[in-house]
Amino acid sequence: MSMKETDMSGRYGKSIAAHTRRSRVIAGGVNSNVRLMSRPVPLTFSRAHGALIWDIDDNEYIDYAAGMGPTILGHNHPRVLAAVTKAMQSGQCFAGQHELEAEFAESLVATIPWIENIRIGLAGSDMDLLAIRIAKAVTGRSNILRFTGHYHGWIDPLLVGAGPTKSPFGSPPVGLGQSVAAASEIVMCEWNDISLVEQVFAAHQIACVIMEPIMCNTGVIPPQPGFIEAVKVLCKKHGAILVIDEVITGFRVGLTGAQGHLNVTGDITLYAKAIANGYPMAAIGSSRELMAAVGRGEVNHSGTYNSGYLSVAAGVETMKILVEENPYPALQKSTVRLVEGLRKIGSGKGLAVDHVAGSLFQVRFGAQEVMPNREHFAKNSDQPKLMKFLDSLQDRGVRPTSRGLFFVSVAHDDKLVDRTLEIAQAAIATI
Ligand SMILES: Cc1ncc(COP(=O)(O)O)c(C=O)c1O
């Protein structure tokens, strides 16, 4: 066992046995490397409903991992469940088109003013790959500028060393088995450092800049005022494409995502996670002009499971609920209640809570001020303390993601938020 080796609380016996069984036949006992981080072992879950989730030891958790972000309406939302159940009775995948695709695309285009044309895929990583392909095809260039601490999926060339970058001119380190040639296309900059971005544009032919509009894969770190606008100006000046990866922030920070919140837009937008409330679906959206080469078949985007009937049914219904019911003010209210409660509870213990907008936030132990980039975040996030706090929360029935990111859903009512705060108070007393 490579993680916290013992189950001191005795709460996870069945999960430990299930992990041992799985590990004999599944590499590491998990099917996504991110899940290797769970403690004491990657847990095994039996069911989830609303804001709650249960593991096979029958431990109940208030779930803030929310499937790593997707379940904005809570697990098993009755309307989404009904739509998927109905779709399931008509078939699964058709190797052809179905009417729900147009319905989903029309509602996305109607909701997001800067999108005219979309493609539907399976996961965020697919859409990131397609975005850089389009940018390379349109510009005839191959270099991609991205930011330290941001994440754009597990595919080459985008998965490169996430560590602090002093010089934007060297190729970033890659993981074992990854393409060094592909990684040489990537130029890294520190988030919020516009002078580095300027230097890169002066030295390289850049096809696109790709960013999370609010960095959510290393803390929750906003762009400094004017930063994205300045990047956009540089993109325009140099004929590069600005790709905004809203895989986490899309439909979570608000109906129009982080771009709507920040009032600045890119050329290509990527969605996944919250668009289908937990079903495998992602989308790329842009102008008709930028998507044209994909439509002509010149830029390849393919996939057996793309726009699967069940997933699109979930996407159509999720979008309808988000538009019709506008849960965002209530989501914001419960998130702020939780954020402020945690700040109060943790003030004497060095707990910082980073919240920018919408229903997600990060907890860490370190300086209270807003962090500008990954390097500052790393210096101001005491990992052993955070892990102890997260373990203590989990043992008491609260489950954020394994790096301390919380996703709030419409199913987290005031009662659950208050219960979370009581548990957090008990957990922080152990730190
Ligand atoms: C901002 C961002 N982009 C892309 C991805 C990749 O998405 P997926 O895991 O669906 O491939 C993620 C995953 O967490 C993400 O956070």
GROMACS .gro file of C-alpha atoms and ligand atoms in nm:
model
  447
    1MET     CA    1   0.000   0.000   0.000
    2SER     CA    2   0.156   0.329  -0.105
    3MET     CA    3  -0.074   0.580   0.064
    4LYS     CA    4  -0.154   0.634   0.430
    5GLU     CA    5  -0.073   0.276   0.516
    6THR     CA    6  -0.306   0.202   0.798
    7ASP     CA    7  -0.674   0.241   0.859
    8MET     CA    8  -0.650   0.378   1.215
    9SER     CA    9  -1.021   0.446   1.233
   10GLY     CA   10  -1.121   0.099   1.113
   11ARG     CA   11  -1.377   0.263   0.887
   12TYR     CA   12  -1.245   0.145   0.553
   13GLY     CA   13  -1.203  -0.234   0.584
   14LYS     CA   14  -1.420  -0.327   0.286
   15SER     CA   15  -1.266  -0.056   0.067
   16ILE     CA   16  -0.918  -0.179   0.154
   17ALA     CA   17  -1.016  -0.537   0.062
   18ALA     CA   18  -1.181  -0.418  -0.262
   19HIS     CA   19  -0.870  -0.218  -0.350
   20THR     CA   20  -0.648  -0.522  -0.290
   21ARG     CA   21  -0.872  -0.732  -0.516
   22ARG     CA   22  -0.880  -0.468  -0.791
   23SER     CA   23  -0.508  -0.404  -0.776
   24ARG     CA   24  -0.441  -0.762  -0.886
   25VAL     CA   25  -0.615  -0.700  -1.218
   26ILE     CA   26  -0.634  -0.322  -1.262
   27ALA     CA   27  -0.311  -0.118  -1.268
   28GLY     CA   28  -0.292   0.060  -0.934
   29GLY     CA   29  -0.648  -0.044  -0.861
   30VAL     CA   30  -0.788   0.268  -1.031
   31ASN     CA   31  -0.886   0.378  -1.380
   32SER     CA   32  -0.770   0.738  -1.357
   33ASN     CA   33  -0.435   0.831  -1.204
   34VAL     CA   34  -0.594   1.120  -1.016
   35ARG     CA   35  -0.777   0.861  -0.805
   36LEU     CA   36  -0.446   0.715  -0.681
   37MET     CA   37  -0.436   1.002  -0.433
   38SER     CA   38  -0.735   0.887  -0.228
   39ARG     CA   39  -0.670   0.775   0.131
   40PRO     CA   40  -0.618   0.538   0.304
   41VAL     CA   41  -0.665   0.362  -0.030
   42PRO     CA   42  -0.873   0.462  -0.333
   43LEU     CA   43  -1.220   0.414  -0.183
   44THR     CA   44  -1.494   0.204  -0.340
   45PHE     CA   45  -1.839   0.361  -0.359
   46SER     CA   46  -2.172   0.185  -0.377
   47ARG     CA   47  -2.417   0.467  -0.442
   48ALA     CA   48  -2.476   0.840  -0.442
   49HIS     CA   49  -2.784   1.055  -0.419
   50GLY     CA   50  -2.828   1.432  -0.411
   51ALA     CA   51  -2.535   1.571  -0.214
   52LEU     CA   52  -2.455   1.242  -0.043
   53ILE     CA   53  -2.236   0.947  -0.137
   54TRP     CA   54  -2.179   0.612   0.038
   55ASP     CA   55  -1.878   0.381   0.027
   56ILE     CA   56  -1.902   0.002   0.054
   57ASP     CA   57  -1.828   0.019   0.426
   58ASP     CA   58  -2.155   0.218   0.440
   59ASN     CA   59  -1.977   0.536   0.543
   60GLU     CA   60  -2.190   0.832   0.439
   61TYR     CA   61  -2.024   1.148   0.310
   62ILE     CA   62  -2.145   1.493   0.218
   63ASP     CA   63  -1.994   1.486  -0.128
   64TYR     CA   64  -1.800   1.790  -0.245
   65ALA     CA   65  -1.593   1.592  -0.496
   66ALA     CA   66  -1.910   1.583  -0.709
   67GLY     CA   67  -1.751   1.345  -0.958
   68MET     CA   68  -1.458   1.597  -0.984
   69GLY     CA   69  -1.702   1.872  -1.072
   70PRO     CA   70  -1.976   1.741  -1.302
   71THR     CA   71  -2.272   1.686  -1.069
   72ILE     CA   72  -2.379   2.049  -1.032
   73LEU     CA   73  -2.742   1.943  -0.987
   74GLY     CA   74  -2.651   1.671  -0.737
   75HIS     CA   75  -2.634   1.296  -0.801
   76ASN     CA   76  -2.939   1.138  -0.965
   77HIS     CA   77  -3.126   1.460  -1.033
   78PRO     CA   78  -3.479   1.330  -1.107
   79ARG     CA   79  -3.522   1.521  -1.434
   80VAL     CA   80  -3.183   1.413  -1.570
   81LEU     CA   81  -3.246   1.057  -1.459
   82ALA     CA   82  -3.585   1.054  -1.633
   83ALA     CA   83  -3.437   1.193  -1.956
   84VAL     CA   84  -3.159   0.934  -1.958
   85THR     CA   85  -3.398   0.649  -1.873
   86LYS     CA   86  -3.625   0.751  -2.160
   87ALA     CA   87  -3.331   0.775  -2.401
   88MET     CA   88  -3.195   0.439  -2.288
   89GLN     CA   89  -3.511   0.269  -2.407
   90SER     CA   90  -3.454   0.395  -2.761
   91GLY     CA   91  -3.095   0.275  -2.795
   92GLN     CA   92  -2.739   0.362  -2.699
   93CYS     CA   93  -2.517   0.448  -2.993
   94PHE     CA   94  -2.623   0.468  -3.355
   95ALA     CA   95  -2.303   0.532  -3.557
   96GLY     CA   96  -2.510   0.815  -3.693
   97GLN     CA   97  -2.692   1.128  -3.592
   98HIS     CA   98  -2.992   1.175  -3.363
   99GLU     CA   99  -3.222   1.465  -3.295
  100LEU     CA  100  -3.094   1.541  -2.946
  101GLU     CA  101  -2.762   1.659  -3.094
  102ALA     CA  102  -2.926   1.956  -3.265
  103GLU     CA  103  -3.132   2.028  -2.956
  104PHE     CA  104  -2.821   2.040  -2.738
  105ALA     CA  105  -2.622   2.245  -2.990
  106GLU     CA  106  -2.906   2.494  -3.039
  107SER     CA  107  -2.943   2.548  -2.667
  108LEU     CA  108  -2.565   2.591  -2.618
  109VAL     CA  109  -2.548   2.839  -2.907
  110ALA     CA  110  -2.853   3.025  -2.771
  111THR     CA  111  -2.703   3.040  -2.421
  112ILE     CA  112  -2.345   3.140  -2.500
  113PRO     CA  113  -2.346   3.450  -2.720
  114TRP     CA  114  -1.992   3.403  -2.854
  115ILE     CA  115  -2.052   3.050  -2.984
  116GLU     CA  116  -2.194   2.977  -3.330
  117ASN     CA  117  -2.084   2.623  -3.400
  118ILE     CA  118  -1.993   2.325  -3.185
  119ARG     CA  119  -1.873   1.966  -3.186
  120ILE     CA  120  -1.962   1.718  -2.912
  121GLY     CA  121  -1.704   1.480  -2.766
  122LEU     CA  122  -1.660   1.249  -2.471
  123ALA     CA  123  -1.419   1.418  -2.234
  124GLY     CA  124  -1.241   1.745  -2.172
  125SER     CA  125  -0.910   1.601  -2.294
  126ASP     CA  126  -1.059   1.531  -2.640
  127MET     CA  127  -1.176   1.888  -2.671
  128ASP     CA  128  -0.839   2.029  -2.567
  129LEU     CA  129  -0.676   1.817  -2.834
  130LEU     CA  130  -0.923   1.932  -3.099
  131ALA     CA  131  -0.880   2.297  -2.999
  132ILE     CA  132  -0.505   2.292  -3.052
  133ARG     CA  133  -0.550   2.102  -3.379
  134ILE     CA  134  -0.784   2.371  -3.509
  135ALA     CA  135  -0.546   2.644  -3.395
  136LYS     CA  136  -0.250   2.477  -3.566
  137ALA     CA  137  -0.451   2.421  -3.885
  138VAL     CA  138  -0.581   2.776  -3.902
  139THR     CA  139  -0.250   2.947  -3.823
  140GLY     CA  140  -0.012   2.703  -3.990
  141ARG     CA  141   0.203   2.717  -3.676
  142SER     CA  142   0.275   2.457  -3.410
  143ASN     CA  143   0.374   2.631  -3.086
  144ILE     CA  144   0.131   2.645  -2.798
  145LEU     CA  145   0.159   2.881  -2.504
  146ARG     CA  146   0.015   2.746  -2.182
  147PHE     CA  147   0.036   2.830  -1.815
  148THR     CA  148   0.205   2.665  -1.520
  149GLY     CA  149  -0.041   2.492  -1.286
  150HIS     CA  150  -0.324   2.479  -1.540
  151TYR     CA  151  -0.444   2.139  -1.662
  152HIS     CA  152  -0.576   2.057  -2.006
  153GLY     CA  153  -0.613   1.679  -1.994
  154TRP     CA  154  -0.378   1.386  -2.006
  155ILE     CA  155  -0.299   1.382  -2.377
  156ASP     CA  156   0.032   1.474  -2.549
  157PRO     CA  157   0.145   1.743  -2.593
  158LEU     CA  158  -0.067   1.921  -2.333
  159LEU     CA  159   0.033   1.716  -2.028
  160VAL     CA  160   0.371   1.862  -1.949
  161GLY     CA  161   0.558   1.946  -1.630
  162ALA     CA  162   0.340   2.160  -1.412
  163GLY     CA  163   0.623   2.294  -1.197
  164PRO     CA  164   0.727   2.658  -1.171
  165THR     CA  165   0.893   2.782  -1.490
  166LYS     CA  166   1.163   3.042  -1.464
  167SER     CA  167   1.235   3.060  -1.835
  168PRO     CA  168   0.959   3.040  -2.091
  169PHE     CA  169   1.203   2.930  -2.358
  170GLY     CA  170   1.298   2.577  -2.262
  171SER     CA  171   1.081   2.274  -2.338
  172PRO     CA  172   0.894   2.161  -2.030
  173PRO     CA  173   0.958   1.819  -1.875
  174VAL     CA  174   0.731   1.533  -1.981
  175GLY     CA  175   0.612   1.221  -1.803
  176LEU     CA  176   0.742   0.871  -1.878
  177GLY     CA  177   0.637   0.745  -2.218
  178GLN     CA  178   0.521   1.083  -2.342
  179SER     CA  179   0.633   1.242  -2.666
  180VAL     CA  180   0.930   1.474  -2.619
  181ALA     CA  181   0.877   1.596  -2.976
  182ALA     CA  182   0.518   1.692  -2.899
  183ALA     CA  183   0.620   1.862  -2.576
  184SER     CA  184   0.871   2.074  -2.768
  185GLU     CA  185   0.569   2.256  -2.914
  186ILE     CA  186   0.471   2.379  -2.570
  187VAL     CA  187   0.599   2.703  -2.423
  188MET     CA  188   0.516   2.755  -2.056
  189CYS     CA  189   0.445   3.086  -1.886
  190GLU     CA  190   0.364   3.171  -1.528
  191TRP     CA  191  -0.004   3.259  -1.477
  192ASN     CA  192  -0.063   3.634  -1.444
  193ASP     CA  193   0.280   3.733  -1.581
  194ILE     CA  194   0.205   3.931  -1.895
  195SER     CA  195   0.569   4.026  -1.954
  196LEU     CA  196   0.657   3.657  -1.997
  197VAL     CA  197   0.372   3.618  -2.244
  198GLU     CA  198   0.503   3.918  -2.438
  199GLN     CA  199   0.853   3.767  -2.447
  200VAL     CA  200   0.717   3.438  -2.575
  201PHE     CA  201   0.521   3.608  -2.852
  202ALA     CA  202   0.833   3.800  -2.952
  203ALA     CA  203   1.042   3.482  -2.971
  204HIS     CA  204   0.802   3.216  -3.104
  205GLN     CA  205   0.543   3.170  -3.373
  206ILE     CA  206   0.247   3.090  -3.151
  207ALA     CA  207  -0.056   2.901  -3.285
  208CYS     CA  208  -0.261   2.943  -2.970
  209VAL     CA  209  -0.266   3.040  -2.608
  210ILE     CA  210  -0.462   2.796  -2.394
  211MET     CA  211  -0.577   2.875  -2.041
  212GLU     CA  212  -0.825   2.803  -1.769
  213PRO     CA  213  -0.989   3.146  -1.733
  214ILE     CA  214  -0.975   3.095  -1.356
  215MET     CA  215  -0.696   2.851  -1.265
  216CYS     CA  216  -0.879   2.570  -1.084
  217ASN     CA  217  -0.622   2.293  -1.112
  218THR     CA  218  -0.382   2.457  -0.870
  219GLY     CA  219  -0.590   2.627  -0.607
  220VAL     CA  220  -0.858   2.858  -0.739
  221ILE     CA  221  -0.658   3.151  -0.875
  222PRO     CA  222  -0.823   3.430  -1.071
  223PRO     CA  223  -0.662   3.621  -1.354
  224GLN     CA  224  -0.539   3.958  -1.231
  225PRO     CA  225  -0.751   4.246  -1.362
  226GLY     CA  226  -0.674   4.300  -1.730
  227PHE     CA  227  -0.455   3.989  -1.767
  228ILE     CA  228  -0.676   3.791  -2.004
  229GLU     CA  229  -0.759   4.109  -2.194
  230ALA     CA  230  -0.386   4.176  -2.242
  231VAL     CA  231  -0.329   3.816  -2.359
  232LYS     CA  232  -0.618   3.860  -2.602
  233VAL     CA  233  -0.461   4.176  -2.745
  234LEU     CA  234  -0.132   3.989  -2.797
  235CYS     CA  235  -0.315   3.700  -2.965
  236LYS     CA  236  -0.489   3.941  -3.202
  237LYS     CA  237  -0.168   4.129  -3.277
  238HIS     CA  238   0.021   3.810  -3.360
  239GLY     CA  239  -0.262   3.622  -3.531
  240ALA     CA  240  -0.286   3.353  -3.261
  241ILE     CA  241  -0.600   3.180  -3.134
  242LEU     CA  242  -0.711   3.219  -2.773
  243VAL     CA  243  -0.846   2.892  -2.633
  244ILE     CA  244  -1.044   2.919  -2.311
  245ASP     CA  245  -1.071   2.588  -2.129
  246GLU     CA  246  -1.394   2.606  -1.929
  247VAL     CA  247  -1.400   2.233  -1.854
  248ILE     CA  248  -1.428   2.315  -1.482
  249THR     CA  249  -1.566   2.669  -1.486
  250GLY     CA  250  -1.823   2.625  -1.766
  251PHE     CA  251  -2.182   2.624  -1.635
  252ARG     CA  252  -2.039   2.621  -1.282
  253VAL     CA  253  -1.912   2.975  -1.230
  254GLY     CA  254  -2.243   3.081  -1.387
  255LEU     CA  255  -2.453   3.002  -1.693
  256THR     CA  256  -2.201   3.176  -1.919
  257GLY     CA  257  -1.903   3.042  -1.724
  258ALA     CA  258  -1.591   3.232  -1.629
  259GLN     CA  259  -1.591   3.427  -1.954
  260GLY     CA  260  -1.935   3.566  -1.874
  261HIS     CA  261  -1.826   3.641  -1.518
  262LEU     CA  262  -1.502   3.812  -1.624
  263ASN     CA  263  -1.656   3.978  -1.929
  264VAL     CA  264  -1.380   3.867  -2.163
  265THR     CA  265  -1.404   3.598  -2.429
  266GLY     CA  266  -1.166   3.381  -2.628
  267ASP     CA  267  -1.186   3.240  -2.981
  268ILE     CA  268  -1.249   2.877  -2.885
  269THR     CA  269  -1.426   2.756  -2.571
  270LEU     CA  270  -1.416   2.406  -2.420
  271TYR     CA  271  -1.681   2.254  -2.196
  272ALA     CA  272  -1.720   1.919  -2.017
  273LYS     CA  273  -1.800   1.825  -1.655
  274ALA     CA  274  -2.108   2.032  -1.558
  275ILE     CA  275  -2.269   2.027  -1.904
  276ALA     CA  276  -2.419   1.680  -1.856
  277ASN     CA  277  -2.433   1.644  -1.475
  278GLY     CA  278  -2.202   1.341  -1.464
  279TYR     CA  279  -2.260   1.170  -1.800
  280PRO     CA  280  -1.961   1.148  -2.036
  281MET     CA  281  -1.991   1.445  -2.263
  282ALA     CA  282  -1.782   1.745  -2.366
  283ALA     CA  283  -1.816   2.020  -2.624
  284ILE     CA  284  -1.604   2.263  -2.817
  285GLY     CA  285  -1.759   2.587  -2.937
  286SER     CA  286  -1.638   2.867  -3.159
  287SER     CA  287  -1.722   3.082  -3.460
  288ARG     CA  288  -1.856   2.909  -3.771
  289GLU     CA  289  -1.539   3.020  -3.948
  290LEU     CA  290  -1.298   2.855  -3.701
  291MET     CA  291  -1.498   2.531  -3.697
  292ALA     CA  292  -1.526   2.514  -4.077
  293ALA     CA  293  -1.218   2.296  -4.135
  294VAL     CA  294  -1.355   2.040  -3.890
  295GLY     CA  295  -1.687   2.044  -4.075
  296ARG     CA  296  -1.512   1.989  -4.409
  297GLY     CA  297  -1.330   1.689  -4.262
  298GLU     CA  298  -0.988   1.854  -4.299
  299VAL     CA  299  -0.920   1.873  -3.924
  300ASN     CA  300  -0.993   1.533  -3.777
  301HIS     CA  301  -1.232   1.487  -3.490
  302SER     CA  302  -1.369   1.134  -3.457
  303GLY     CA  303  -1.494   0.894  -3.192
  304THR     CA  304  -1.723   0.594  -3.170
  305TYR     CA  305  -1.887   0.724  -2.854
  306ASN     CA  306  -1.905   1.093  -2.946
  307SER     CA  307  -2.253   1.233  -2.880
  308GLY     CA  308  -2.380   0.906  -2.731
  309TYR     CA  309  -2.757   0.910  -2.700
  310LEU     CA  310  -2.769   0.886  -2.320
  311SER     CA  311  -2.505   1.151  -2.264
  312VAL     CA  312  -2.667   1.402  -2.496
  313ALA     CA  313  -3.006   1.333  -2.335
  314ALA     CA  314  -2.840   1.420  -2.003
  315GLY     CA  315  -2.679   1.728  -2.157
  316VAL     CA  316  -3.006   1.856  -2.305
  317GLU     CA  317  -3.190   1.813  -1.975
  318THR     CA  318  -2.908   1.959  -1.762
  319MET     CA  319  -2.893   2.266  -1.985
  320LYS     CA  320  -3.273   2.306  -1.970
  321ILE     CA  321  -3.268   2.293  -1.591
  322LEU     CA  322  -2.980   2.540  -1.565
  323VAL     CA  323  -3.151   2.784  -1.803
  324GLU     CA  324  -3.509   2.744  -1.673
  325GLU     CA  325  -3.440   2.720  -1.302
  326ASN     CA  326  -3.137   2.949  -1.279
  327PRO     CA  327  -2.987   2.782  -0.970
  328TYR     CA  328  -2.686   3.015  -0.971
  329PRO     CA  329  -2.795   3.272  -0.708
  330ALA     CA  330  -2.883   2.989  -0.465
  331LEU     CA  331  -2.558   2.806  -0.546
  332GLN     CA  332  -2.359   3.122  -0.484
  333LYS     CA  333  -2.541   3.175  -0.153
  334SER     CA  334  -2.471   2.826  -0.019
  335THR     CA  335  -2.111   2.840  -0.142
  336VAL     CA  336  -2.051   3.174   0.029
  337ARG     CA  337  -2.217   3.042   0.349
  338LEU     CA  338  -1.971   2.753   0.344
  339VAL     CA  339  -1.669   2.965   0.249
  340GLU     CA  340  -1.736   3.223   0.520
  341GLY     CA  341  -1.810   2.954   0.776
  342LEU     CA  342  -1.482   2.775   0.699
  343ARG     CA  343  -1.288   3.101   0.715
  344LYS     CA  344  -1.434   3.171   1.058
  345ILE     CA  345  -1.365   2.821   1.185
  346GLY     CA  346  -1.014   2.811   1.043
  347SER     CA  347  -0.894   3.165   1.116
  348GLY     CA  348  -0.680   3.069   1.415
  349LYS     CA  349  -0.536   2.765   1.238
  350GLY     CA  350  -0.403   2.923   0.919
  351LEU     CA  351  -0.680   2.787   0.698
  352ALA     CA  352  -0.721   2.991   0.381
  353VAL     CA  353  -1.023   2.950   0.155
  354ASP     CA  354  -0.979   3.061  -0.207
  355HIS     CA  355  -1.311   3.143  -0.373
  356VAL     CA  356  -1.347   3.356  -0.684
  357ALA     CA  357  -1.705   3.305  -0.803
  358GLY     CA  358  -1.964   3.033  -0.837
  359SER     CA  359  -1.984   2.698  -0.666
  360LEU     CA  360  -1.622   2.591  -0.619
  361PHE     CA  361  -1.341   2.682  -0.383
  362GLN     CA  362  -1.006   2.558  -0.254
  363VAL     CA  363  -0.889   2.513   0.104
  364ARG     CA  364  -0.522   2.532   0.199
  365PHE     CA  365  -0.301   2.625   0.494
  366GLY     CA  366  -0.094   2.937   0.435
  367ALA     CA  367  -0.113   3.312   0.376
  368GLN     CA  368  -0.466   3.448   0.343
  369GLU     CA  369  -0.415   3.673   0.041
  370VAL     CA  370  -0.512   3.583  -0.316
  371MET     CA  371  -0.228   3.385  -0.476
  372PRO     CA  372  -0.106   3.509  -0.817
  373ASN     CA  373   0.035   3.182  -0.952
  374ARG     CA  374   0.136   2.824  -0.886
  375GLU     CA  375   0.469   2.907  -0.726
  376HIS     CA  376   0.309   3.128  -0.461
  377PHE     CA  377   0.033   2.873  -0.413
  378ALA     CA  378   0.288   2.595  -0.353
  379LYS     CA  379   0.470   2.811  -0.096
  380ASN     CA  380   0.141   2.886   0.077
  381SER     CA  381  -0.013   2.545   0.088
  382ASP     CA  382   0.115   2.330   0.370
  383GLN     CA  383   0.051   1.988   0.217
  384PRO     CA  384   0.098   1.769   0.528
  385LYS     CA  385  -0.144   1.993   0.719
  386LEU     CA  386  -0.393   1.990   0.431
  387MET     CA  387  -0.377   1.610   0.404
  388LYS     CA  388  -0.436   1.578   0.778
  389PHE     CA  389  -0.737   1.810   0.755
  390LEU     CA  390  -0.878   1.625   0.453
  391ASP     CA  391  -0.831   1.286   0.626
  392SER     CA  392  -1.003   1.421   0.932
  393LEU     CA  393  -1.294   1.557   0.725
  394GLN     CA  394  -1.329   1.226   0.543
  395ASP     CA  395  -1.327   1.026   0.868
  396ARG     CA  396  -1.612   1.249   0.989
  397GLY     CA  397  -1.820   1.229   0.670
  398VAL     CA  398  -1.719   1.520   0.447
  399ARG     CA  399  -1.557   1.444   0.111
  400PRO     CA  400  -1.389   1.720  -0.090
  401THR     CA  401  -1.156   1.626  -0.377
  402SER     CA  402  -0.825   1.475  -0.269
  403ARG     CA  403  -0.646   1.807  -0.319
  404GLY     CA  404  -0.888   2.020  -0.118
  405LEU     CA  405  -1.110   2.154  -0.393
  406PHE     CA  406  -1.481   2.171  -0.305
  407PHE     CA  407  -1.765   2.161  -0.559
  408VAL     CA  408  -2.106   2.266  -0.425
  409SER     CA  409  -2.425   2.142  -0.593
  410VAL     CA  410  -2.788   2.252  -0.578
  411ALA     CA  411  -2.847   1.955  -0.347
  412HIS     CA  412  -2.622   2.103  -0.077
  413ASP     CA  413  -2.893   2.277   0.126
  414ASP     CA  414  -2.839   2.495   0.434
  415LYS     CA  415  -2.876   2.196   0.664
  416LEU     CA  416  -2.596   2.007   0.488
  417VAL     CA  417  -2.380   2.317   0.472
  418ASP     CA  418  -2.423   2.368   0.846
  419ARG     CA  419  -2.349   2.001   0.913
  420THR     CA  420  -2.034   2.039   0.700
  421LEU     CA  421  -1.927   2.336   0.912
  422GLU     CA  422  -1.981   2.143   1.236
  423ILE     CA  423  -1.771   1.858   1.098
  424ALA     CA  424  -1.504   2.101   0.976
  425GLN     CA  425  -1.485   2.253   1.324
  426ALA     CA  426  -1.424   1.910   1.475
  427ALA     CA  427  -1.175   1.822   1.201
  428ILE     CA  428  -0.971   2.139   1.237
  429ALA     CA  429  -0.940   2.083   1.611
  430THR     CA  430  -0.726   1.778   1.524
  431ILE     CA  431  -0.472   1.982   1.324
  432LIG     C1  432  -0.952   2.256  -1.702
  432LIG     C2  433  -0.955   2.113  -1.746
  432LIG     N1  434  -0.938   2.084  -1.876
  432LIG     C3  435  -0.941   1.958  -1.920
  432LIG     C4  436  -0.961   1.853  -1.836
  432LIG     C5  437  -0.965   1.713  -1.889
  432LIG     O1  438  -1.096   1.668  -1.884
  432LIG     P1  439  -1.126   1.511  -1.881
  432LIG     O2  440  -1.079   1.460  -1.750
  432LIG     O3  441  -1.276   1.505  -1.897
  432LIG     O4  442  -1.056   1.451  -1.997
  432LIG     C6  443  -0.979   1.877  -1.699
  432LIG     C7  444  -1.001   1.767  -1.604
  432LIG     O5  445  -1.010   1.784  -1.486
  432LIG     C8  446  -0.975   2.011  -1.652
  432LIG     O6  447  -0.988   2.041  -1.523
   0.00000   0.00000   0.00000
